[in-house]
Amino acid sequence: MSVRFSSPVMISPRILAIDTSCDDTAAAVVSGVTILSNVIASQTQLHKEFGGVFPTVAKQAHRENLPYVVAGALRRAQTAWEDIAAIAVTQGPGLAPALEVGLTYAQELATTHHKPLIAVNHIEGHLLSSLAQPRSRHLSPLAEPWSQLHTRLPALGVIVSGGHTEFVWVTNPGQYQRLGWTVDDAAGEVLDKVGRMLDLGYPAGPVMEELARMGDPKAIPFPLPMTTSGDFNMSFSGLKTAARNLIEQKTAADELNKTQIHDFCASFQYAVFRSICYKLNKVLQKYEITEVWLGGGVAANLTLRQMLRDQLRLTHRALKPETTSIPPLRVPYTKKLCMDNAAMIGLVGSRKFSQGLISEAGNLDRRPRWRVDE
Ligand code: KG4
Ligand code: ZN
């Protein structure tokens, strides 16, 4: 099914978006699916010494950063307050104290500047991030965005981040069903935790990707989890335990040299991604899918992208040997859209705005455990 979203109106409202779901303070201006600005104040340096996100530190940093980040987003988009149609803000899921800062600030801005407020699910942001268009490639800054966007549905969202790993069935923008998810750690979380055991710093995911390039992914045969569960869920904590045991053994035997670390990173990363591909294969066997949308911080990983493409080809050939069209993997046009950012929140905000889904200001409470299909 080929879809043209909504009717072609020639005005594309500008949405100011804010995300403070975890440790990055982010603001953006989005016009439909076009990203006009995307500003992120990273707190990585602040949390490095804790090896993970420290909530009170995150809360304070969000408070300090927000005014600058919002001002920067408006300036870079060359947009004045009177040109903003609505404010979109992440309501959840995420770290409760961090969400609260963004929500409170967005509600203050909405009151001061008399703008409607739109509550956004952070996971939906990751889900739609591969649909975003850069400013230069946009047909016209005035064109109605969702009507310009061509995509084929139903699609499957594959979200792989530090907080989430899930498959989401998309029948229409806003109509979602979560098909499978991780029952324990998220994929990015285990990469970070195992990376920490190897002293790779924080976050370890990108460092592991670099080191893995020099290693052999088949050197260490990690187990494939959840093969008998009969569902589309994933689990990564068993892999984490296997990694910890191995690191302890190798450290005790003084065997963890440079080559071993490269092999370890390549093998562990491969094991995590193989598990996602294994369940993707199961999903594709049951659901007819025309596109796959990849999002989340780990979506920046080129090995993951390649493995997903290979899996799509393999499964599709096995299921439909006579067809040549393989469901394409859509990825965000820049890595900045993979990690936590507000542009993806603006994308969802503009979808909701075009559908008249405005929230009641003053009434928004954080939703730390909000599911994408709730
Ligand atoms: O989407 P994100 O910024 O935050 C969450 O919503 O969680 O994702 C952060 C996660 C971290 O676990 C980080 O290690 C991982 O994404 N990550 C990567 C890469 N870049 C970021 N993992 C593997 N390879 C990468 N290139
Ligand atoms: Zn995220």
mmCIF file of C-alpha atoms and ligand atoms in Angstrom:
data_model
loop_
_atom_site.group_PDB
_atom_site.id
_atom_site.type_symbol
_atom_site.label_atom_id
_atom_site.label_comp_id
_atom_site.label_asym_id
_atom_site.label_seq_id
_atom_site.Cartn_x
_atom_site.Cartn_y
_atom_site.Cartn_z
ATOM 1 C CA MET A 1 0.000 0.000 0.000
ATOM 2 C CA SER A 2 1.474 3.359 -1.021
ATOM 3 C CA VAL A 3 0.459 6.205 1.217
ATOM 4 C CA ARG A 4 0.234 9.950 0.779
ATOM 5 C CA PHE A 5 -0.433 11.439 4.136
ATOM 6 C CA SER A 6 -3.300 13.933 4.471
ATOM 7 C CA SER A 7 -4.384 16.509 1.917
ATOM 8 C CA PRO A 8 -1.865 18.810 0.230
ATOM 9 C CA VAL A 9 -2.157 22.104 2.115
ATOM 10 C CA MET A 10 0.591 24.538 1.213
ATOM 11 C CA ILE A 11 1.512 25.689 4.707
ATOM 12 C CA SER A 12 3.838 23.732 6.925
ATOM 13 C CA PRO A 13 3.508 24.840 10.546
ATOM 14 C CA ARG A 14 6.717 25.195 12.519
ATOM 15 C CA ILE A 15 6.934 23.207 15.713
ATOM 16 C CA LEU A 16 9.381 23.902 18.509
ATOM 17 C CA ALA A 17 10.313 20.602 20.130
ATOM 18 C CA ILE A 18 11.980 19.781 23.441
ATOM 19 C CA ASP A 19 13.416 16.484 24.705
ATOM 20 C CA THR A 20 14.859 15.885 28.173
ATOM 21 C CA SER A 21 14.089 12.178 28.478
ATOM 22 C CA CYS A 22 17.536 11.127 29.663
ATOM 23 C CA ASP A 23 20.926 12.836 29.725
ATOM 24 C CA ASP A 24 20.810 15.103 26.674
ATOM 25 C CA THR A 25 19.078 18.476 26.653
ATOM 26 C CA ALA A 26 17.632 18.933 23.187
ATOM 27 C CA ALA A 27 15.531 21.437 21.263
ATOM 28 C CA ALA A 28 14.663 21.655 17.579
ATOM 29 C CA VAL A 29 12.476 23.438 15.084
ATOM 30 C CA VAL A 30 10.706 21.200 12.617
ATOM 31 C CA SER A 31 8.468 22.035 9.720
ATOM 32 C CA GLY A 32 6.535 18.866 9.022
ATOM 33 C CA VAL A 33 9.175 16.286 8.179
ATOM 34 C CA THR A 34 11.846 18.898 7.508
ATOM 35 C CA ILE A 35 14.394 19.557 10.220
ATOM 36 C CA LEU A 36 15.157 23.285 10.407
ATOM 37 C CA SER A 37 17.402 23.035 13.460
ATOM 38 C CA ASN A 38 18.472 20.318 15.901
ATOM 39 C CA VAL A 39 20.421 21.467 18.940
ATOM 40 C CA ILE A 40 21.730 19.057 21.590
ATOM 41 C CA ALA A 41 23.611 19.883 24.781
ATOM 42 C CA SER A 42 25.273 16.604 25.681
ATOM 43 C CA GLN A 43 25.799 15.704 29.323
ATOM 44 C CA THR A 44 28.091 12.769 28.517
ATOM 45 C CA GLN A 45 31.107 14.399 30.177
ATOM 46 C CA LEU A 46 29.110 15.018 33.373
ATOM 47 C CA HIS A 47 27.999 11.385 33.681
ATOM 48 C CA LYS A 48 31.253 9.768 32.555
ATOM 49 C CA GLU A 49 32.613 9.421 36.087
ATOM 50 C CA PHE A 50 29.459 7.519 37.136
ATOM 51 C CA GLY A 51 29.634 5.141 34.148
ATOM 52 C CA GLY A 52 25.946 5.851 33.492
ATOM 53 C CA VAL A 53 23.320 8.552 33.906
ATOM 54 C CA PHE A 54 23.078 10.078 37.378
ATOM 55 C CA PRO A 55 19.483 11.425 37.730
ATOM 56 C CA THR A 56 20.033 14.445 39.992
ATOM 57 C CA VAL A 57 22.987 15.598 37.910
ATOM 58 C CA ALA A 58 20.878 15.202 34.754
ATOM 59 C CA LYS A 59 18.004 17.197 36.263
ATOM 60 C CA GLN A 60 20.200 20.127 37.256
ATOM 61 C CA ALA A 61 22.000 20.185 33.900
ATOM 62 C CA HIS A 62 18.669 20.162 32.014
ATOM 63 C CA ARG A 63 17.503 23.166 34.040
ATOM 64 C CA GLU A 64 20.651 25.093 33.205
ATOM 65 C CA ASN A 65 20.834 24.086 29.534
ATOM 66 C CA LEU A 66 17.227 24.400 28.410
ATOM 67 C CA PRO A 67 16.997 28.199 27.880
ATOM 68 C CA TYR A 68 20.195 28.205 25.787
ATOM 69 C CA VAL A 69 19.253 25.157 23.786
ATOM 70 C CA VAL A 70 15.786 26.500 22.956
ATOM 71 C CA ALA A 71 17.192 29.917 22.013
ATOM 72 C CA GLY A 72 19.804 28.186 19.842
ATOM 73 C CA ALA A 73 17.208 26.055 18.075
ATOM 74 C CA LEU A 74 15.076 29.110 17.220
ATOM 75 C CA ARG A 75 18.113 31.101 16.077
ATOM 76 C CA ARG A 76 19.494 28.355 13.845
ATOM 77 C CA ALA A 77 16.069 27.850 12.289
ATOM 78 C CA GLN A 78 15.806 31.632 11.787
ATOM 79 C CA THR A 79 12.426 31.418 13.412
ATOM 80 C CA ALA A 80 10.749 33.976 15.668
ATOM 81 C CA TRP A 81 8.262 33.022 18.369
ATOM 82 C CA GLU A 82 5.347 34.338 16.298
ATOM 83 C CA ASP A 83 6.199 31.779 13.591
ATOM 84 C CA ILE A 84 5.955 28.842 15.997
ATOM 85 C CA ALA A 85 2.601 27.067 15.736
ATOM 86 C CA ALA A 86 2.983 24.736 18.731
ATOM 87 C CA ILE A 87 5.417 23.323 21.256
ATOM 88 C CA ALA A 88 6.034 19.574 21.286
ATOM 89 C CA VAL A 89 7.602 18.025 24.352
ATOM 90 C CA THR A 90 8.583 14.522 25.437
ATOM 91 C CA GLN A 91 6.167 13.289 28.112
ATOM 92 C CA GLY A 92 7.757 9.842 28.405
ATOM 93 C CA PRO A 93 9.127 7.266 28.602
ATOM 94 C CA GLY A 94 12.378 8.186 30.292
ATOM 95 C CA LEU A 95 13.986 9.253 33.496
ATOM 96 C CA ALA A 96 11.226 10.799 35.654
ATOM 97 C CA PRO A 97 13.219 13.736 37.114
ATOM 98 C CA ALA A 98 14.637 14.564 33.677
ATOM 99 C CA LEU A 99 11.229 14.424 31.972
ATOM 100 C CA GLU A 100 9.799 16.720 34.608
ATOM 101 C CA VAL A 101 12.247 19.530 33.811
ATOM 102 C CA GLY A 102 11.408 19.511 30.098
ATOM 103 C CA LEU A 103 7.661 19.300 30.683
ATOM 104 C CA THR A 104 7.643 22.142 33.194
ATOM 105 C CA TYR A 105 9.732 24.352 30.929
ATOM 106 C CA ALA A 106 7.594 23.581 27.859
ATOM 107 C CA GLN A 107 4.424 24.419 29.796
ATOM 108 C CA GLU A 108 5.928 27.735 30.927
ATOM 109 C CA LEU A 109 6.879 28.587 27.351
ATOM 110 C CA ALA A 110 3.415 27.603 26.102
ATOM 111 C CA THR A 111 1.778 29.914 28.631
ATOM 112 C CA THR A 112 4.154 32.829 28.046
ATOM 113 C CA HIS A 113 3.949 32.683 24.260
ATOM 114 C CA HIS A 114 0.314 31.482 24.007
ATOM 115 C CA LYS A 115 1.131 28.309 22.095
ATOM 116 C CA PRO A 116 -0.623 24.960 22.126
ATOM 117 C CA LEU A 117 1.290 22.085 23.660
ATOM 118 C CA ILE A 118 1.732 18.605 22.184
ATOM 119 C CA ALA A 119 2.793 15.666 24.356
ATOM 120 C CA VAL A 120 5.069 13.248 22.528
ATOM 121 C CA ASN A 121 6.150 9.683 23.181
ATOM 122 C CA HIS A 122 9.947 9.508 22.941
ATOM 123 C CA ILE A 123 9.858 6.028 21.358
ATOM 124 C CA GLU A 124 7.566 7.305 18.615
ATOM 125 C CA GLY A 125 10.262 9.904 17.982
ATOM 126 C CA HIS A 126 12.863 7.169 17.404
ATOM 127 C CA LEU A 127 10.307 5.260 15.349
ATOM 128 C CA LEU A 128 9.710 8.131 12.896
ATOM 129 C CA SER A 129 13.282 9.471 12.860
ATOM 130 C CA SER A 130 14.176 7.751 9.584
ATOM 131 C CA LEU A 131 11.398 9.707 7.840
ATOM 132 C CA ALA A 132 12.994 13.090 8.588
ATOM 133 C CA GLN A 133 14.270 15.179 5.695
ATOM 134 C CA PRO A 134 17.148 17.641 5.796
ATOM 135 C CA ARG A 135 16.351 21.256 5.039
ATOM 136 C CA SER A 136 18.202 21.396 1.718
ATOM 137 C CA ARG A 137 16.501 18.334 0.288
ATOM 138 C CA HIS A 138 13.029 19.593 1.160
ATOM 139 C CA LEU A 139 10.874 20.389 -1.864
ATOM 140 C CA SER A 140 9.648 23.673 -0.463
ATOM 141 C CA PRO A 141 9.755 25.017 3.075
ATOM 142 C CA LEU A 142 6.084 25.851 2.670
ATOM 143 C CA ALA A 143 4.872 22.493 1.454
ATOM 144 C CA GLU A 144 2.633 20.443 3.731
ATOM 145 C CA PRO A 145 5.074 17.844 5.003
ATOM 146 C CA TRP A 146 3.082 14.715 5.566
ATOM 147 C CA SER A 147 1.508 15.053 2.150
ATOM 148 C CA GLN A 148 4.982 15.256 0.559
ATOM 149 C CA LEU A 149 6.240 12.205 2.305
ATOM 150 C CA HIS A 150 6.021 8.984 0.370
ATOM 151 C CA THR A 151 6.351 5.822 2.314
ATOM 152 C CA ARG A 152 4.829 2.398 2.031
ATOM 153 C CA LEU A 153 2.826 0.807 4.769
ATOM 154 C CA PRO A 154 2.587 -1.357 6.761
ATOM 155 C CA ALA A 155 6.086 -0.771 8.039
ATOM 156 C CA LEU A 156 8.062 -2.325 10.835
ATOM 157 C CA GLY A 157 9.891 -0.041 13.252
ATOM 158 C CA VAL A 158 13.063 -1.471 14.737
ATOM 159 C CA ILE A 159 14.155 0.659 17.674
ATOM 160 C CA VAL A 160 17.543 -0.090 19.178
ATOM 161 C CA SER A 161 18.719 2.385 21.800
ATOM 162 C CA GLY A 162 20.235 2.603 25.259
ATOM 163 C CA GLY A 163 16.803 2.387 26.868
ATOM 164 C CA HIS A 164 14.726 0.390 24.381
ATOM 165 C CA THR A 165 14.914 -2.465 21.937
ATOM 166 C CA GLU A 166 11.629 -3.184 20.227
ATOM 167 C CA PHE A 167 9.746 -4.087 17.073
ATOM 168 C CA VAL A 168 6.764 -1.862 16.285
ATOM 169 C CA TRP A 169 4.170 -2.604 13.635
ATOM 170 C CA VAL A 170 3.058 0.589 11.862
ATOM 171 C CA THR A 171 -0.210 0.500 9.969
ATOM 172 C CA ASN A 172 -0.509 4.292 9.821
ATOM 173 C CA PRO A 173 1.313 7.203 11.440
ATOM 174 C CA GLY A 174 -0.024 7.134 14.999
ATOM 175 C CA GLN A 175 -1.319 3.563 14.759
ATOM 176 C CA TYR A 176 1.190 1.251 16.324
ATOM 177 C CA GLN A 177 1.440 -2.175 17.855
ATOM 178 C CA ARG A 178 4.465 -3.249 19.827
ATOM 179 C CA LEU A 179 5.238 -6.768 18.634
ATOM 180 C CA GLY A 180 8.359 -7.599 20.602
ATOM 181 C CA TRP A 181 10.687 -5.977 23.112
ATOM 182 C CA THR A 182 13.550 -6.744 25.417
ATOM 183 C CA VAL A 183 12.504 -8.402 28.638
ATOM 184 C CA ASP A 184 15.580 -7.075 30.476
ATOM 185 C CA ASP A 185 18.424 -4.803 29.317
ATOM 186 C CA ALA A 186 18.242 -2.807 26.097
ATOM 187 C CA ALA A 187 20.823 -3.577 23.398
ATOM 188 C CA GLY A 188 22.673 -0.261 23.871
ATOM 189 C CA GLU A 189 22.635 -0.780 27.619
ATOM 190 C CA VAL A 190 24.433 -4.150 27.394
ATOM 191 C CA LEU A 191 26.962 -2.762 24.935
ATOM 192 C CA ASP A 192 27.641 0.021 27.455
ATOM 193 C CA LYS A 193 27.798 -2.322 30.449
ATOM 194 C CA VAL A 194 30.097 -4.852 28.792
ATOM 195 C CA GLY A 195 32.176 -1.992 27.394
ATOM 196 C CA ARG A 196 32.541 -0.691 30.912
ATOM 197 C CA MET A 197 33.886 -4.071 32.017
ATOM 198 C CA LEU A 198 36.506 -3.636 29.290
ATOM 199 C CA ASP A 199 37.230 -0.026 30.365
ATOM 200 C CA LEU A 200 36.034 1.410 27.079
ATOM 201 C CA GLY A 201 34.538 4.546 28.689
ATOM 202 C CA TYR A 202 30.950 5.794 28.471
ATOM 203 C CA PRO A 203 28.964 5.369 26.324
ATOM 204 C CA ALA A 204 30.853 2.319 25.102
ATOM 205 C CA GLY A 205 28.665 1.411 22.096
ATOM 206 C CA PRO A 206 30.475 3.598 19.526
ATOM 207 C CA VAL A 207 33.917 2.622 20.902
ATOM 208 C CA MET A 208 32.998 -1.040 20.671
ATOM 209 C CA GLU A 209 31.986 -0.516 17.050
ATOM 210 C CA GLU A 210 35.433 0.967 16.287
ATOM 211 C CA LEU A 211 37.353 -1.824 18.041
ATOM 212 C CA ALA A 212 35.103 -4.483 16.508
ATOM 213 C CA ARG A 213 36.292 -3.433 13.033
ATOM 214 C CA MET A 214 39.694 -4.898 13.881
ATOM 215 C CA GLY A 215 38.343 -8.120 15.377
ATOM 216 C CA ASP A 216 36.787 -11.398 14.295
ATOM 217 C CA PRO A 217 33.026 -11.589 15.028
ATOM 218 C CA LYS A 218 33.172 -15.394 15.037
ATOM 219 C CA ALA A 219 36.152 -15.639 17.410
ATOM 220 C CA ILE A 220 34.010 -16.127 20.533
ATOM 221 C CA PRO A 221 30.797 -18.142 20.147
ATOM 222 C CA PHE A 222 28.315 -16.338 22.408
ATOM 223 C CA PRO A 223 24.914 -18.048 22.876
ATOM 224 C CA LEU A 224 21.783 -17.060 20.935
ATOM 225 C CA PRO A 225 19.128 -16.211 23.560
ATOM 226 C CA MET A 226 15.311 -16.635 23.490
ATOM 227 C CA THR A 227 15.168 -19.186 20.669
ATOM 228 C CA THR A 228 12.422 -21.236 22.321
ATOM 229 C CA SER A 229 10.259 -18.401 23.678
ATOM 230 C CA GLY A 230 7.874 -18.567 20.703
ATOM 231 C CA ASP A 231 7.419 -14.770 20.732
ATOM 232 C CA PHE A 232 9.235 -11.765 19.290
ATOM 233 C CA ASN A 233 10.810 -10.728 22.583
ATOM 234 C CA MET A 234 14.528 -10.425 23.172
ATOM 235 C CA SER A 235 16.809 -10.774 26.198
ATOM 236 C CA PHE A 236 20.370 -9.540 26.519
ATOM 237 C CA SER A 237 21.194 -10.075 30.174
ATOM 238 C CA GLY A 238 22.357 -13.682 29.580
ATOM 239 C CA LEU A 239 24.841 -12.400 27.003
ATOM 240 C CA LYS A 240 26.026 -9.838 29.533
ATOM 241 C CA THR A 241 26.629 -12.561 32.142
ATOM 242 C CA ALA A 242 28.460 -14.743 29.612
ATOM 243 C CA ALA A 243 30.619 -11.728 28.721
ATOM 244 C CA ARG A 244 31.363 -10.956 32.375
ATOM 245 C CA ASN A 245 32.415 -14.558 33.090
ATOM 246 C CA LEU A 246 34.668 -14.630 30.072
ATOM 247 C CA ILE A 247 36.277 -11.282 30.872
ATOM 248 C CA GLU A 248 36.959 -12.442 34.430
ATOM 249 C CA GLN A 249 38.474 -15.722 33.206
ATOM 250 C CA LYS A 250 40.652 -14.015 30.597
ATOM 251 C CA THR A 251 41.744 -11.290 32.999
ATOM 252 C CA ALA A 252 42.719 -13.897 35.627
ATOM 253 C CA ALA A 253 44.716 -15.794 32.993
ATOM 254 C CA ASP A 254 46.273 -12.503 31.816
ATOM 255 C CA GLU A 255 44.968 -13.199 28.309
ATOM 256 C CA LEU A 256 43.098 -9.995 27.541
ATOM 257 C CA ASN A 257 45.546 -8.405 25.121
ATOM 258 C CA LYS A 258 44.722 -5.941 22.333
ATOM 259 C CA THR A 259 43.850 -8.585 19.731
ATOM 260 C CA GLN A 260 41.688 -10.419 22.238
ATOM 261 C CA ILE A 261 39.805 -7.209 23.046
ATOM 262 C CA HIS A 262 39.183 -6.564 19.351
ATOM 263 C CA ASP A 263 37.884 -10.118 18.914
ATOM 264 C CA PHE A 264 35.821 -9.798 22.063
ATOM 265 C CA CYS A 265 34.175 -6.554 20.909
ATOM 266 C CA ALA A 266 33.498 -7.937 17.419
ATOM 267 C CA SER A 267 32.033 -11.168 18.827
ATOM 268 C CA PHE A 268 29.928 -9.544 21.533
ATOM 269 C CA GLN A 269 28.515 -6.888 19.214
ATOM 270 C CA TYR A 270 27.777 -9.612 16.667
ATOM 271 C CA ALA A 271 25.973 -11.703 19.320
ATOM 272 C CA VAL A 272 23.709 -8.784 20.308
ATOM 273 C CA PHE A 273 22.857 -7.920 16.702
ATOM 274 C CA ARG A 274 22.425 -11.576 15.682
ATOM 275 C CA SER A 275 19.782 -11.905 18.366
ATOM 276 C CA ILE A 276 17.871 -8.901 16.952
ATOM 277 C CA CYS A 277 18.153 -10.342 13.429
ATOM 278 C CA TYR A 278 16.939 -13.732 14.643
ATOM 279 C CA LYS A 279 13.737 -12.178 16.002
ATOM 280 C CA LEU A 280 13.381 -9.906 12.971
ATOM 281 C CA ASN A 281 13.284 -13.058 10.860
ATOM 282 C CA LYS A 282 10.451 -14.401 13.025
ATOM 283 C CA VAL A 283 8.489 -11.148 12.718
ATOM 284 C CA LEU A 284 8.898 -11.098 8.930
ATOM 285 C CA GLN A 285 7.591 -14.647 8.708
ATOM 286 C CA LYS A 286 4.352 -13.605 10.349
ATOM 287 C CA TYR A 287 3.824 -10.016 9.200
ATOM 288 C CA GLU A 288 3.821 -8.728 5.625
ATOM 289 C CA ILE A 289 6.034 -5.659 5.670
ATOM 290 C CA THR A 290 6.902 -3.181 2.943
ATOM 291 C CA GLU A 291 9.546 -1.100 4.738
ATOM 292 C CA VAL A 292 11.652 -1.292 7.870
ATOM 293 C CA TRP A 293 12.353 1.919 9.807
ATOM 294 C CA LEU A 294 15.453 1.806 12.007
ATOM 295 C CA GLY A 295 15.899 4.220 14.921
ATOM 296 C CA GLY A 296 17.670 4.703 18.262
ATOM 297 C CA GLY A 297 21.283 5.362 19.266
ATOM 298 C CA VAL A 298 22.518 1.912 18.220
ATOM 299 C CA ALA A 299 21.034 2.498 14.745
ATOM 300 C CA ALA A 300 24.203 4.530 14.100
ATOM 301 C CA ASN A 301 26.140 1.257 14.052
ATOM 302 C CA LEU A 302 27.045 0.281 10.476
ATOM 303 C CA THR A 303 27.421 -3.418 11.294
ATOM 304 C CA LEU A 304 23.887 -3.500 12.699
ATOM 305 C CA ARG A 305 22.562 -1.829 9.541
ATOM 306 C CA GLN A 306 24.375 -4.328 7.316
ATOM 307 C CA MET A 307 23.213 -7.311 9.353
ATOM 308 C CA LEU A 308 19.596 -6.110 9.219
ATOM 309 C CA ARG A 309 19.806 -5.608 5.443
ATOM 310 C CA ASP A 310 21.289 -9.080 5.017
ATOM 311 C CA GLN A 311 18.517 -10.553 7.166
ATOM 312 C CA LEU A 312 15.821 -8.751 5.175
ATOM 313 C CA ARG A 313 17.248 -10.160 1.960
ATOM 314 C CA LEU A 314 17.636 -13.680 3.314
ATOM 315 C CA THR A 315 14.162 -13.879 4.832
ATOM 316 C CA HIS A 316 12.482 -12.293 1.841
ATOM 317 C CA ARG A 317 14.188 -14.658 -0.600
ATOM 318 C CA ALA A 318 13.184 -17.638 1.524
ATOM 319 C CA LEU A 319 9.570 -16.481 1.776
ATOM 320 C CA LYS A 320 9.102 -15.165 -1.766
ATOM 321 C CA PRO A 321 11.752 -16.594 -4.095
ATOM 322 C CA GLU A 322 9.918 -15.213 -7.151
ATOM 323 C CA THR A 323 10.001 -11.513 -6.099
ATOM 324 C CA THR A 324 12.933 -9.189 -6.510
ATOM 325 C CA SER A 325 11.723 -6.339 -4.301
ATOM 326 C CA ILE A 326 13.165 -6.613 -0.810
ATOM 327 C CA PRO A 327 11.718 -4.366 1.919
ATOM 328 C CA PRO A 328 14.161 -1.442 2.207
ATOM 329 C CA LEU A 329 15.768 -0.444 5.482
ATOM 330 C CA ARG A 330 15.207 3.260 6.111
ATOM 331 C CA VAL A 331 17.794 4.863 8.386
ATOM 332 C CA PRO A 332 17.975 8.437 9.727
ATOM 333 C CA TYR A 333 19.768 10.744 7.257
ATOM 334 C CA THR A 334 22.330 11.726 9.913
ATOM 335 C CA LYS A 335 23.654 9.939 13.005
ATOM 336 C CA LYS A 336 22.537 12.922 15.086
ATOM 337 C CA LEU A 337 18.970 11.753 14.475
ATOM 338 C CA CYS A 338 19.767 8.283 15.837
ATOM 339 C CA MET A 339 20.766 9.468 19.291
ATOM 340 C CA ASP A 340 18.348 11.271 21.599
ATOM 341 C CA ASN A 341 17.347 14.537 19.941
ATOM 342 C CA ALA A 342 14.400 16.889 19.728
ATOM 343 C CA ALA A 343 14.048 16.900 15.930
ATOM 344 C CA MET A 344 12.411 13.477 16.114
ATOM 345 C CA ILE A 345 10.072 14.838 18.798
ATOM 346 C CA GLY A 346 9.174 17.706 16.447
ATOM 347 C CA LEU A 347 8.447 15.182 13.717
ATOM 348 C CA VAL A 348 5.875 13.466 15.922
ATOM 349 C CA GLY A 349 4.634 16.873 17.086
ATOM 350 C CA SER A 350 3.985 17.920 13.518
ATOM 351 C CA ARG A 351 2.140 14.662 12.816
ATOM 352 C CA LYS A 352 -0.064 15.229 15.856
ATOM 353 C CA PHE A 353 -0.569 18.911 15.048
ATOM 354 C CA SER A 354 -1.730 18.048 11.528
ATOM 355 C CA GLN A 355 -4.192 15.598 13.100
ATOM 356 C CA GLY A 356 -5.392 18.143 15.681
ATOM 357 C CA LEU A 357 -3.977 16.181 18.613
ATOM 358 C CA ILE A 358 -3.224 19.019 21.038
ATOM 359 C CA SER A 359 -2.696 18.401 24.764
ATOM 360 C CA GLU A 360 -4.316 20.335 27.553
ATOM 361 C CA ALA A 361 -1.620 22.687 28.879
ATOM 362 C CA GLY A 362 -1.102 22.699 32.644
ATOM 363 C CA ASN A 363 -2.369 19.157 32.747
ATOM 364 C CA LEU A 364 0.663 17.272 31.543
ATOM 365 C CA ASP A 365 2.282 14.855 33.923
ATOM 366 C CA ARG A 366 5.399 12.856 33.067
ATOM 367 C CA ARG A 367 4.897 9.263 31.900
ATOM 368 C CA PRO A 368 8.197 7.437 32.608
ATOM 369 C CA ARG A 369 6.863 4.061 31.401
ATOM 370 C CA TRP A 370 4.681 5.104 28.471
ATOM 371 C CA ARG A 371 4.443 2.400 25.785
ATOM 372 C CA VAL A 372 4.485 3.500 22.156
ATOM 373 C CA ASP A 373 1.182 1.710 21.447
ATOM 374 C CA GLU A 374 -0.728 2.914 24.507
HETATM 375 O O1 KG4 B 1 19.016 6.721 21.533
HETATM 376 P P1 KG4 B 1 20.070 7.005 22.548
HETATM 377 O O2 KG4 B 1 20.884 8.263 22.394
HETATM 378 O O3 KG4 B 1 19.482 7.052 23.967
HETATM 379 C C1 KG4 B 1 18.430 6.280 24.388
HETATM 380 O O4 KG4 B 1 17.270 6.550 24.047
HETATM 381 O O5 KG4 B 1 18.758 5.309 25.091
HETATM 382 O O6 KG4 B 1 21.026 5.730 22.565
HETATM 383 C C2 KG4 B 1 22.191 5.701 23.304
HETATM 384 C C3 KG4 B 1 22.805 4.331 23.120
HETATM 385 C C4 KG4 B 1 23.988 4.078 24.032
HETATM 386 O O7 KG4 B 1 23.814 2.825 24.640
HETATM 387 C C5 KG4 B 1 25.178 4.063 23.077
HETATM 388 O O8 KG4 B 1 26.223 3.225 23.498
HETATM 389 C C6 KG4 B 1 24.533 3.527 21.818
HETATM 390 O O9 KG4 B 1 23.268 4.156 21.774
HETATM 391 N N1 KG4 B 1 25.286 3.845 20.596
HETATM 392 C C7 KG4 B 1 25.897 2.917 19.839
HETATM 393 C C8 KG4 B 1 26.517 3.609 18.781
HETATM 394 N N2 KG4 B 1 26.275 4.938 18.940
HETATM 395 C C9 KG4 B 1 25.508 5.061 20.061
HETATM 396 N N3 KG4 B 1 25.968 1.584 19.947
HETATM 397 C C10 KG4 B 1 26.649 0.913 19.009
HETATM 398 N N4 KG4 B 1 27.279 1.504 17.972
HETATM 399 C C11 KG4 B 1 27.253 2.841 17.821
HETATM 400 N N5 KG4 B 1 27.881 3.418 16.788
HETATM 401 ZN ZN ZN B 2 16.060 7.565 23.164
#
